[in-house]
């Protein structure tokens, strides 16, 4: 067991190291963040806008990988801030002089927005919006004059306006084109397919498949919104994305089954460069998938080729039936009130980051929450060390706004590089930035210019640690929601979608989406304070591996064999011996798939007992 834990830890460490390595576009995005933060700090100091550290931190929270989303977010957040501040002013008029009513309002807002974070498509941004309202309602705790509160709220609008205007302007002129990102993704898939059929290792392809088409389709939508492509061109891009995904999955399956078609590799590379070469007649499944891609690229009218848009509702289908959503909101509400009661009762508002922590680290399962909390601690300590070094050795030598720009941009560059990684390291970069800004920029709304007092940073770090401790206790003891359950449910969901794929539906990307979510849950399981038993971890991990191996065979399944496998997967709760025993047929791939279904059935029984 200890050797398994050591192997798992080494694998996690290697994954983190890989997440810190360069990739195409990472330096460009990091430079954008550094430039925006440096400019935001200088403009805020020049205009005497308070809380410049929050303005800079908004850049980290809101920056996305393409110009379309950044422009939309910038404009949208300015409008949202206007509405939220107006709503907060209205609420403050009713609850400012009634502490009990104000506390009830804070509780209601926290519950509703955290419920929406789990039960709606808003996700994490709902928690951020709820935090803004709750934080504004706490202003009266340390600013007892209503006039000053109203004036402070007006400045809060400027705190949002300055960085978002800069974000919009930069992306209008030098933003990353979403159209270029879509074409890059298609080219990457074609090149990877060529590598696979030449005998390359199929395992690294899993990352591209788990990413699916959702992000790339969003980029295509942004290209249409910015008028970079016509509607017909947009539909063609979406069709190319779907066809390139199927081609990559087919190439991986054919390679894993020993049926690769290496003679097609030069043609796939030519297709990656944008050409439409003639494909040979006949061939295997890779050739068929390549012809489908060529048809999508060269079609004059792509009506019917692009998948139908998702018409699902704003709320989750089980929003009002699933008690987990309500329990999650109540757990966050309890943690928020505990931290709020703590720092108000001792009169130490400086550790209000304890309450902030409850909003920003709250995720679905205990494992996800503690993983994010761990990154928050690590990033906070690294950022505080960076800020302390700057205050002691650099700040005394600052003479003009240019020096301040260089200081903020340098710290943002380091934190931004980490923040542009995957979920394994991303939030550590956010916290590095926040702690750094707390150290070098003024924390009081009445102060402007560089900060020379490190006591603020110490209090904020203390508040973060307190918040994480309280969140840990609440999420471990009150309705604990294990990442193991998420892993198992996502594995089951992948198997359910496999049945639809075998029945002829074009849902292969959804299969890999669920598999990726299951892998994510399995990674964060190790962060849970009260983790599942070792036997349950091993059984679920084996079941996930078998599910992924079965998914690799799906592109090669068709006809009667596909129908038989679909029936077998549908009857896993009451299997018959004939359904899963691979007696041996002329199709080795089908035999392998039947063996995997049998393994999945057995693992499922062990896991449930």
Coordinates of C-alpha atoms in Angstrom, one line a residue, residues 31-606:
X31 CA 2.7 38.7 -21.0
X32 CA -0.8 40.0 -21.5
X33 CA -1.6 39.5 -17.8
X34 CA 1.7 41.2 -16.7
X35 CA 1.1 44.2 -19.0
X36 CA -2.5 44.6 -17.9
X37 CA -1.7 44.3 -14.1
X38 CA 1.2 46.8 -14.5
X39 CA -1.0 49.3 -16.4
X40 CA -3.9 48.8 -13.9
X41 CA -1.7 49.6 -10.9
X42 CA -0.2 52.8 -12.6
X43 CA -3.6 54.1 -13.7
X44 CA -5.2 53.3 -10.3
X45 CA -2.4 55.3 -8.6
X46 CA -2.6 58.2 -11.0
X47 CA -6.4 58.5 -10.6
X48 CA -6.3 57.6 -6.9
X49 CA -8.7 54.7 -7.3
X50 CA -8.8 52.8 -4.0
X51 CA -8.1 49.1 -3.6
X52 CA -5.8 48.8 -6.6
X53 CA -4.9 45.3 -5.5
X54 CA -8.4 44.1 -6.2
X55 CA -8.3 45.7 -9.6
X56 CA -5.1 43.9 -10.5
X57 CA -6.5 40.6 -9.1
X58 CA -9.6 40.9 -11.3
X59 CA -7.3 40.6 -14.3
X60 CA -6.2 37.2 -13.1
X61 CA -9.8 36.1 -12.3
X62 CA -11.3 37.3 -15.6
X63 CA -8.6 36.8 -18.2
X64 CA -9.4 34.1 -20.8
X65 CA -7.4 32.5 -23.7
X66 CA -9.1 34.4 -26.5
X67 CA -10.0 37.9 -27.4
X68 CA -13.7 37.2 -27.9
X69 CA -14.3 36.0 -24.4
X70 CA -12.1 38.7 -22.9
X71 CA -14.0 41.5 -24.6
X72 CA -17.4 39.9 -23.6
X73 CA -16.3 39.4 -20.0
X74 CA -14.9 43.0 -19.8
X75 CA -18.1 44.6 -21.0
X76 CA -20.3 42.2 -19.1
X77 CA -18.6 42.7 -15.8
X78 CA -18.8 46.4 -16.0
X79 CA -22.6 46.1 -16.6
X80 CA -22.9 43.4 -13.9
X81 CA -21.0 45.6 -11.4
X82 CA -23.3 48.5 -12.2
X83 CA -26.4 46.4 -11.5
X84 CA -24.9 44.7 -8.4
X85 CA -23.8 48.0 -6.8
X86 CA -27.2 49.6 -7.5
X87 CA -28.8 46.5 -5.9
X88 CA -26.4 46.7 -2.9
X89 CA -27.2 50.4 -2.4
X90 CA -30.9 49.5 -2.4
X91 CA -30.3 46.7 0.1
X92 CA -28.1 48.8 2.3
X93 CA -30.9 51.4 2.6
X94 CA -33.1 48.8 4.2
X95 CA -30.6 46.8 6.4
X96 CA -27.9 49.3 7.3
X97 CA -29.4 50.2 10.7
X98 CA -30.8 46.7 11.3
X99 CA -28.0 44.3 12.1
X100 CA -30.3 41.3 12.4
X101 CA -31.9 42.0 9.0
X102 CA -28.5 42.6 7.4
X103 CA -27.3 39.2 8.8
X104 CA -30.4 37.5 7.4
X105 CA -29.9 39.2 4.1
X106 CA -26.2 38.0 4.0
X107 CA -27.4 34.4 4.8
X108 CA -30.1 34.5 2.1
X109 CA -27.7 35.8 -0.6
X110 CA -25.0 33.2 0.4
X111 CA -27.4 30.3 0.2
X112 CA -29.1 31.3 -3.1
X113 CA -25.9 32.0 -5.0
X114 CA -24.0 28.9 -3.7
X115 CA -27.1 26.8 -4.6
X116 CA -26.9 28.3 -8.1
X117 CA -23.2 27.5 -8.2
X118 CA -24.1 23.8 -8.1
X119 CA -27.6 23.6 -9.5
X120 CA -27.3 25.9 -12.6
X121 CA -25.0 26.6 -15.5
X122 CA -23.5 29.6 -13.8
X123 CA -21.1 27.4 -11.8
X124 CA -18.3 29.1 -9.8
X125 CA -19.1 32.6 -11.1
X126 CA -22.3 32.4 -9.1
X127 CA -20.3 32.1 -5.9
X128 CA -18.2 35.1 -6.9
X129 CA -21.3 37.2 -7.5
X130 CA -22.8 36.2 -4.2
X131 CA -19.5 37.0 -2.4
X132 CA -19.5 40.6 -3.9
X133 CA -22.9 41.3 -2.5
X134 CA -22.2 39.8 0.9
X135 CA -18.9 41.6 1.1
X136 CA -20.5 44.9 0.3
X137 CA -23.1 44.2 3.0
X138 CA -20.3 43.9 5.5
X139 CA -19.0 47.4 4.8
X140 CA -21.2 48.8 7.5
X141 CA -19.3 46.8 10.1
X142 CA -16.3 49.0 9.9
X143 CA -17.7 52.1 8.1
X144 CA -20.5 53.3 10.3
X145 CA -21.4 56.4 8.3
X146 CA -23.9 55.6 5.5
X147 CA -22.6 58.5 3.3
X148 CA -19.1 57.0 3.4
X149 CA -20.5 53.6 2.5
X150 CA -22.3 55.0 -0.5
X151 CA -19.2 56.8 -1.7
X152 CA -17.2 53.7 -1.2
X153 CA -19.6 51.7 -3.4
X154 CA -19.1 54.3 -6.1
X155 CA -15.4 53.7 -6.0
X156 CA -16.0 50.0 -6.1
X157 CA -17.4 50.6 -9.6
X158 CA -14.1 52.2 -10.6
X159 CA -12.2 49.3 -9.1
X160 CA -14.0 47.1 -11.7
X161 CA -14.1 49.7 -14.5
X162 CA -10.4 50.4 -14.8
X163 CA -9.1 46.9 -15.3
X164 CA -12.0 45.8 -17.5
X165 CA -11.6 48.7 -19.9
X166 CA -7.9 47.9 -20.2
X167 CA -8.7 44.2 -20.8
X168 CA -11.1 45.2 -23.6
X169 CA -8.7 47.6 -25.2
X170 CA -5.8 45.2 -25.2
X171 CA -7.9 42.4 -26.7
X172 CA -9.3 44.6 -29.4
X173 CA -5.8 45.4 -30.7
X174 CA -3.5 42.4 -29.7
X175 CA -5.9 39.8 -28.4
X176 CA -5.5 36.1 -29.3
X177 CA -7.8 35.3 -32.3
X178 CA -10.4 32.7 -31.4
X179 CA -10.4 31.7 -35.1
X180 CA -6.7 30.9 -35.0
X181 CA -7.3 28.8 -31.9
X182 CA -9.9 26.7 -33.6
X183 CA -7.7 26.1 -36.6
X184 CA -4.8 25.3 -34.3
X185 CA -6.9 22.6 -32.5
X186 CA -7.9 21.0 -35.8
X187 CA -4.3 21.0 -37.0
X188 CA -3.1 19.5 -33.7
X189 CA -5.6 16.7 -34.0
X190 CA -4.6 15.8 -37.6
X191 CA -0.9 15.8 -36.8
X192 CA -1.5 13.7 -33.7
X193 CA -3.6 11.2 -35.8
X194 CA -0.7 11.0 -38.3
X195 CA 1.8 10.3 -35.5
X196 CA -0.5 7.6 -34.1
X197 CA -0.9 5.6 -37.3
X198 CA 2.8 5.6 -37.8
X199 CA 3.1 3.6 -34.7
X200 CA 3.2 6.3 -32.0
X201 CA 2.2 5.6 -28.4
X202 CA -1.7 6.0 -28.1
X203 CA -1.6 6.9 -24.4
X204 CA -0.6 10.7 -24.8
X205 CA -3.6 11.2 -27.1
X206 CA -6.0 10.8 -24.1
X207 CA -5.4 14.5 -23.1
X208 CA -6.6 15.8 -26.4
X209 CA -9.6 13.5 -26.4
X210 CA -10.6 14.4 -22.8
X211 CA -10.6 18.1 -23.7
X212 CA -13.4 17.4 -26.2
X213 CA -15.0 19.9 -28.4
X214 CA -16.6 22.3 -25.9
X215 CA -13.8 24.8 -25.6
X216 CA -13.1 24.8 -29.3
X217 CA -16.7 25.2 -30.2
X218 CA -16.9 28.2 -27.8
X219 CA -13.9 29.7 -29.7
X220 CA -15.8 29.2 -33.0
X221 CA -18.8 31.0 -31.5
X222 CA -16.6 33.9 -30.4
X223 CA -15.1 34.1 -33.9
X224 CA -18.6 34.3 -35.3
X225 CA -19.5 37.0 -32.7
X226 CA -16.5 39.1 -33.7
X227 CA -17.5 38.8 -37.3
X228 CA -14.3 36.9 -38.2
X229 CA -16.3 34.2 -40.0
X230 CA -19.7 34.0 -41.7
X231 CA -22.4 31.7 -40.4
X232 CA -21.6 29.1 -43.0
X233 CA -17.9 29.2 -42.2
X234 CA -18.8 28.9 -38.5
X235 CA -20.8 25.8 -39.1
X236 CA -18.0 24.4 -41.2
X237 CA -15.6 25.0 -38.4
X238 CA -17.9 23.1 -35.9
X239 CA -18.2 20.3 -38.4
X240 CA -14.4 20.1 -38.8
X241 CA -14.0 20.0 -35.0
X242 CA -16.4 17.1 -34.7
X243 CA -14.9 15.2 -37.7
X244 CA -11.3 15.8 -36.4
X245 CA -12.2 14.5 -33.0
X246 CA -13.7 11.3 -34.5
X247 CA -10.6 10.9 -36.7
X248 CA -8.3 11.2 -33.7
X249 CA -10.3 8.7 -31.7
X250 CA -10.4 6.3 -34.6
X251 CA -6.6 6.6 -35.2
X252 CA -6.0 5.9 -31.5
X253 CA -8.3 2.9 -31.6
X254 CA -6.8 1.5 -34.8
X255 CA -3.3 1.9 -33.3
X256 CA -4.2 0.2 -30.0
X257 CA -5.8 -2.7 -32.0
X258 CA -2.9 -3.1 -34.3
X259 CA -4.8 -1.9 -37.4
X260 CA -3.1 1.4 -38.1
X261 CA -2.8 2.7 -41.7
X262 CA 0.6 4.4 -41.9
X263 CA 0.3 5.1 -45.6
X264 CA -2.3 7.8 -44.7
X265 CA 0.1 9.8 -42.5
X266 CA 1.5 12.1 -45.2
X267 CA -2.0 12.8 -46.4
X268 CA -3.1 13.7 -42.8
X269 CA -0.2 16.1 -42.5
X270 CA -1.1 17.8 -45.8
X271 CA -4.7 18.1 -44.5
X272 CA -3.3 19.7 -41.3
X273 CA -1.7 22.4 -43.5
X274 CA -5.2 23.2 -44.9
X275 CA -5.2 21.3 -48.2
X276 CA -7.8 18.8 -49.3
X277 CA -5.8 15.9 -50.9
X278 CA -7.5 13.1 -52.7
X279 CA -7.8 10.0 -50.5
X280 CA -7.3 6.4 -51.8
X281 CA -10.4 4.4 -52.4
X282 CA -11.1 1.7 -49.8
X283 CA -9.0 1.3 -46.7
X284 CA -9.8 0.8 -43.1
X285 CA -11.6 2.9 -40.4
X286 CA -9.0 5.6 -40.4
X287 CA -9.5 6.2 -44.1
X288 CA -13.2 6.4 -43.6
X289 CA -12.8 8.9 -40.8
X290 CA -10.4 10.9 -42.9
X291 CA -13.0 11.0 -45.8
X292 CA -15.6 12.3 -43.4
X293 CA -13.3 15.1 -42.3
X294 CA -12.5 16.0 -46.0
X295 CA -16.3 16.1 -46.7
X296 CA -16.8 18.5 -43.7
X297 CA -14.0 20.7 -44.9
X298 CA -14.9 20.9 -48.6
X299 CA -18.7 20.9 -48.3
X300 CA -20.3 24.0 -49.9
X301 CA -23.2 23.9 -47.5
X302 CA -22.6 22.4 -44.1
X303 CA -26.3 22.4 -43.0
X304 CA -26.8 19.2 -41.1
X305 CA -23.1 18.5 -40.6
X306 CA -22.7 20.7 -37.6
X307 CA -24.2 19.2 -34.4
X308 CA -27.4 20.7 -33.0
X309 CA -27.0 23.3 -30.3
X310 CA -27.6 22.4 -26.7
X311 CA -31.1 23.4 -25.7
X312 CA -30.9 22.3 -22.1
X313 CA -32.3 24.6 -19.4
X314 CA -30.5 27.0 -17.2
X315 CA -31.0 24.7 -14.1
X316 CA -29.8 21.2 -13.8
X317 CA -32.5 18.6 -14.5
X318 CA -32.5 17.5 -10.8
X319 CA -32.1 21.0 -9.4
X320 CA -35.1 20.7 -7.1
X321 CA -34.9 17.0 -6.4
X322 CA -31.2 16.4 -5.6
X323 CA -30.5 17.2 -1.9
X324 CA -26.7 17.6 -2.5
X325 CA -27.2 21.1 -4.0
X326 CA -29.0 22.3 -0.9
X327 CA -26.6 20.6 1.5
X328 CA -23.7 22.2 -0.3
X329 CA -25.2 25.7 0.0
X330 CA -25.9 25.1 3.7
X331 CA -22.3 23.9 4.3
X332 CA -20.9 27.0 2.8
X333 CA -23.4 29.2 4.6
X334 CA -22.3 27.6 7.9
X335 CA -18.6 28.2 7.2
X336 CA -19.3 31.8 6.1
X337 CA -21.2 32.6 9.3
X338 CA -18.6 30.9 11.5
X339 CA -15.7 32.9 10.0
X340 CA -17.8 36.1 10.0
X341 CA -18.7 35.6 13.7
X342 CA -15.1 34.9 14.5
X343 CA -13.5 38.1 13.1
X344 CA -16.4 40.4 14.1
X345 CA -16.5 39.1 17.7
X346 CA -12.8 39.7 18.2
X347 CA -12.9 43.0 16.3
X348 CA -10.2 41.9 13.8
X349 CA -11.6 42.8 10.3
X350 CA -8.1 42.4 8.9
X351 CA -8.6 38.6 8.8
X352 CA -11.8 38.9 6.7
X353 CA -10.0 36.8 4.1
X354 CA -11.3 33.9 6.2
X355 CA -14.8 34.6 4.9
X356 CA -13.5 35.2 1.4
X357 CA -11.8 31.8 1.5
X358 CA -15.2 30.1 2.2
X359 CA -16.6 31.4 -1.1
X360 CA -13.6 30.9 -3.3
X361 CA -12.5 27.4 -2.3
X362 CA -16.0 25.9 -2.1
X363 CA -16.3 23.2 -4.8
X364 CA -18.5 20.1 -5.2
X365 CA -16.6 17.4 -3.2
X366 CA -14.4 17.5 -0.2
X367 CA -11.4 16.4 -2.3
X368 CA -11.9 19.3 -4.7
X369 CA -12.3 21.8 -1.9
X370 CA -9.2 20.6 0.0
X371 CA -7.2 20.5 -3.2
X372 CA -8.0 24.1 -3.9
X373 CA -7.3 25.0 -0.3
X374 CA -3.9 23.4 -0.5
X375 CA -3.1 25.4 -3.6
X376 CA -4.3 28.5 -1.9
X377 CA -2.0 28.0 1.1
X378 CA 1.1 27.2 -1.1
X379 CA 0.4 30.1 -3.5
X380 CA -0.3 32.5 -0.6
X381 CA 3.0 31.7 1.1
X382 CA 5.0 32.0 -2.2
X383 CA 3.3 35.2 -3.1
X384 CA 3.8 36.7 0.4
X385 CA 7.5 35.8 0.2
X386 CA 7.7 37.5 -3.2
X387 CA 5.9 40.6 -1.8
X388 CA 8.1 40.7 1.4
X389 CA 11.2 40.6 -0.8
X390 CA 9.9 43.4 -2.9
X391 CA 8.9 45.6 0.1
X392 CA 12.3 45.1 1.8
X393 CA 14.7 45.3 -1.2
X394 CA 12.9 46.9 -4.1
X395 CA 10.3 49.4 -2.8
X396 CA 12.9 51.8 -1.2
X397 CA 14.3 52.3 -4.7
X398 CA 11.0 53.2 -6.5
X399 CA 11.2 56.7 -7.9
X400 CA 8.5 57.0 -10.6
X401 CA 5.4 55.2 -12.0
X402 CA 7.6 53.3 -14.5
X403 CA 9.4 51.6 -11.6
X404 CA 6.0 50.6 -10.1
X405 CA 4.9 49.2 -13.5
X406 CA 8.0 47.1 -13.7
X407 CA 7.6 45.8 -10.2
X408 CA 3.9 44.8 -10.6
X409 CA 4.5 43.4 -14.1
X410 CA 7.4 41.2 -12.9
X411 CA 5.4 39.7 -10.0
X412 CA 2.4 39.2 -12.2
X413 CA 4.6 37.5 -14.8
X414 CA 5.7 34.9 -12.3
X415 CA 2.2 34.3 -10.9
X416 CA 0.6 34.4 -14.3
X417 CA 2.8 31.7 -15.7
X418 CA 1.5 29.4 -12.9
X419 CA -2.0 30.6 -13.3
X420 CA -2.0 29.6 -17.0
X421 CA -1.5 26.0 -16.1
X422 CA -4.2 23.3 -15.6
X423 CA -6.4 22.9 -12.5
X424 CA -3.5 21.1 -10.7
X425 CA -1.5 24.4 -10.3
X426 CA -3.8 27.2 -11.6
X427 CA -5.2 28.4 -8.3
X428 CA -1.8 28.6 -6.7
X429 CA -0.9 31.2 -9.4
X430 CA -4.0 33.2 -8.5
X431 CA -3.0 33.2 -4.8
X432 CA 0.6 34.1 -5.5
X433 CA -0.7 37.1 -7.3
X434 CA -3.2 38.1 -4.6
X435 CA -0.6 37.8 -1.8
X436 CA 1.9 39.7 -3.8
X437 CA -0.5 42.5 -4.5
X438 CA -1.5 42.7 -0.8
X439 CA 2.1 43.2 0.1
X440 CA 3.1 45.8 -2.4
X441 CA -0.2 47.7 -3.0
X442 CA -2.2 49.6 -0.4
X443 CA -5.0 47.5 1.3
X444 CA -6.9 50.5 2.8
X445 CA -9.3 52.4 0.5
X446 CA -8.0 55.6 2.0
X447 CA -4.3 55.1 0.9
X448 CA -2.6 55.4 -2.5
X449 CA 0.8 54.6 -3.7
X450 CA 3.1 51.7 -2.9
X451 CA 2.7 49.9 0.4
X452 CA 5.5 49.6 2.9
X453 CA 3.7 47.8 5.7
X454 CA 3.8 44.0 5.8
X455 CA 1.3 43.6 8.6
X456 CA -1.5 43.6 6.1
X457 CA -0.1 40.6 4.4
X458 CA 0.4 38.7 7.7
X459 CA -3.3 39.3 8.7
X460 CA -4.5 38.2 5.2
X461 CA -2.5 35.0 5.3
X462 CA -3.7 34.3 8.8
X463 CA -7.3 34.8 7.6
X464 CA -6.8 32.4 4.7
X465 CA -5.5 29.7 7.1
X466 CA -8.4 30.2 9.4
X467 CA -10.9 30.0 6.6
X468 CA -9.3 26.8 5.2
X469 CA -9.4 25.2 8.7
X470 CA -13.1 26.0 9.2
X471 CA -14.0 24.8 5.7
X472 CA -12.1 21.6 6.3
X473 CA -14.0 20.9 9.5
X474 CA -17.4 21.7 7.9
X475 CA -16.9 19.8 4.7
X476 CA -15.5 16.8 6.6
X477 CA -18.1 16.5 9.3
X478 CA -21.3 17.9 7.8
X479 CA -22.8 15.9 4.9
X480 CA -19.3 14.9 3.6
X481 CA -19.4 14.5 -0.2
X482 CA -16.5 12.3 -1.4
X483 CA -14.7 12.6 -4.7
X484 CA -14.9 8.8 -4.8
X485 CA -18.7 9.1 -5.4
X486 CA -18.1 11.6 -8.2
X487 CA -15.5 9.3 -9.8
X488 CA -17.9 6.4 -9.7
X489 CA -20.9 8.4 -11.0
X490 CA -18.9 9.9 -13.8
X491 CA -17.6 6.4 -14.8
X492 CA -21.2 5.2 -14.8
X493 CA -22.2 8.2 -16.9
X494 CA -19.5 7.4 -19.4
X495 CA -20.8 3.8 -19.7
X496 CA -24.3 5.1 -20.2
X497 CA -23.2 7.4 -23.1
X498 CA -21.2 4.5 -24.6
X499 CA -24.5 2.6 -25.0
X500 CA -25.9 5.6 -27.1
X501 CA -22.7 5.7 -29.2
X502 CA -23.0 2.0 -29.9
X503 CA -26.6 2.6 -30.9
X504 CA -25.4 5.1 -33.5
X505 CA -25.5 8.5 -31.7
X506 CA -22.6 10.9 -32.3
X507 CA -21.7 11.2 -28.6
X508 CA -18.1 10.0 -28.4
X509 CA -16.9 13.4 -27.1
X510 CA -19.3 13.1 -24.2
X511 CA -17.8 9.7 -23.3
X512 CA -14.4 11.2 -23.0
X513 CA -15.8 14.2 -21.1
X514 CA -17.1 11.9 -18.4
X515 CA -13.9 9.9 -18.3
X516 CA -11.9 13.1 -17.9
X517 CA -14.2 14.2 -15.0
X518 CA -13.7 10.8 -13.4
X519 CA -9.9 11.1 -13.6
X520 CA -10.1 14.6 -12.1
X521 CA -12.1 13.3 -9.2
X522 CA -9.7 10.4 -8.7
X523 CA -6.8 12.8 -8.5
X524 CA -8.3 15.1 -5.9
X525 CA -9.4 12.1 -3.7
X526 CA -6.0 12.1 -2.1
X527 CA -6.7 15.5 -0.6
X528 CA -9.7 14.4 1.4
X529 CA -9.2 14.4 5.2
X530 CA -11.4 11.3 5.6
X531 CA -10.7 9.4 2.4
X532 CA -12.3 6.2 1.2
X533 CA -10.9 2.8 2.1
X534 CA -8.0 1.5 0.0
X535 CA -10.1 -1.3 -1.4
X536 CA -12.7 1.1 -2.6
X537 CA -10.0 3.3 -4.2
X538 CA -8.4 0.4 -6.0
X539 CA -11.7 -1.1 -7.2
X540 CA -12.9 2.2 -8.6
X541 CA -9.6 2.9 -10.2
X542 CA -9.6 -0.4 -12.0
X543 CA -13.1 0.1 -13.2
X544 CA -12.2 3.5 -14.6
X545 CA -9.2 2.0 -16.4
X546 CA -11.4 -0.7 -18.0
X547 CA -13.9 2.0 -19.0
X548 CA -11.2 4.0 -20.7
X549 CA -9.9 0.9 -22.5
X550 CA -13.4 0.1 -23.7
X551 CA -13.8 3.7 -25.0
X552 CA -10.7 3.3 -27.1
X553 CA -12.4 0.5 -29.0
X554 CA -15.7 2.3 -29.7
X555 CA -14.7 3.8 -33.1
X556 CA -14.0 0.3 -34.4
X557 CA -17.4 -1.2 -33.3
X558 CA -20.3 -1.3 -35.8
X559 CA -23.2 -3.4 -36.9
X560 CA -24.3 -6.4 -34.9
X561 CA -21.3 -6.4 -32.6
X562 CA -22.0 -2.8 -31.6
X563 CA -25.7 -3.7 -30.9
X564 CA -24.6 -6.7 -28.8
X565 CA -22.2 -4.7 -26.7
X566 CA -24.8 -2.0 -26.2
X567 CA -27.2 -4.7 -24.9
X568 CA -24.5 -6.1 -22.6
X569 CA -23.8 -2.6 -21.1
X570 CA -27.5 -2.0 -20.6
X571 CA -27.8 -5.2 -18.6
X572 CA -24.8 -4.9 -16.3
X573 CA -27.1 -4.9 -13.2
X574 CA -28.5 -8.3 -14.1
X575 CA -25.8 -9.9 -16.3
X576 CA -26.2 -13.4 -17.8
X577 CA -23.2 -15.6 -18.3
X578 CA -23.7 -15.5 -22.1
X579 CA -23.6 -11.7 -22.2
X580 CA -20.0 -11.4 -21.1
X581 CA -18.1 -14.6 -21.6
X582 CA -15.7 -14.1 -24.6
X583 CA -16.0 -17.5 -26.2
X584 CA -13.9 -16.3 -29.1
X585 CA -15.1 -15.0 -32.4
X586 CA -13.6 -13.9 -35.7
X587 CA -13.4 -10.3 -34.4
X588 CA -10.6 -10.0 -31.9
X589 CA -11.6 -6.4 -31.1
X590 CA -15.2 -7.4 -30.2
X591 CA -13.8 -10.3 -28.0
X592 CA -11.6 -7.8 -26.2
X593 CA -14.6 -5.4 -25.7
X594 CA -16.7 -8.3 -24.2
X595 CA -13.9 -9.1 -21.8
X596 CA -13.8 -5.5 -20.7
X597 CA -17.6 -5.4 -20.2
X598 CA -17.2 -8.5 -18.0
X599 CA -14.5 -6.8 -15.9
X600 CA -16.6 -3.7 -15.5
X601 CA -19.5 -5.9 -14.3
X602 CA -17.4 -7.7 -11.7
X603 CA -15.7 -4.5 -10.5
X604 CA -19.1 -2.8 -10.1
X605 CA -20.3 -5.6 -7.8
X606 CA -17.2 -5.5 -5.7

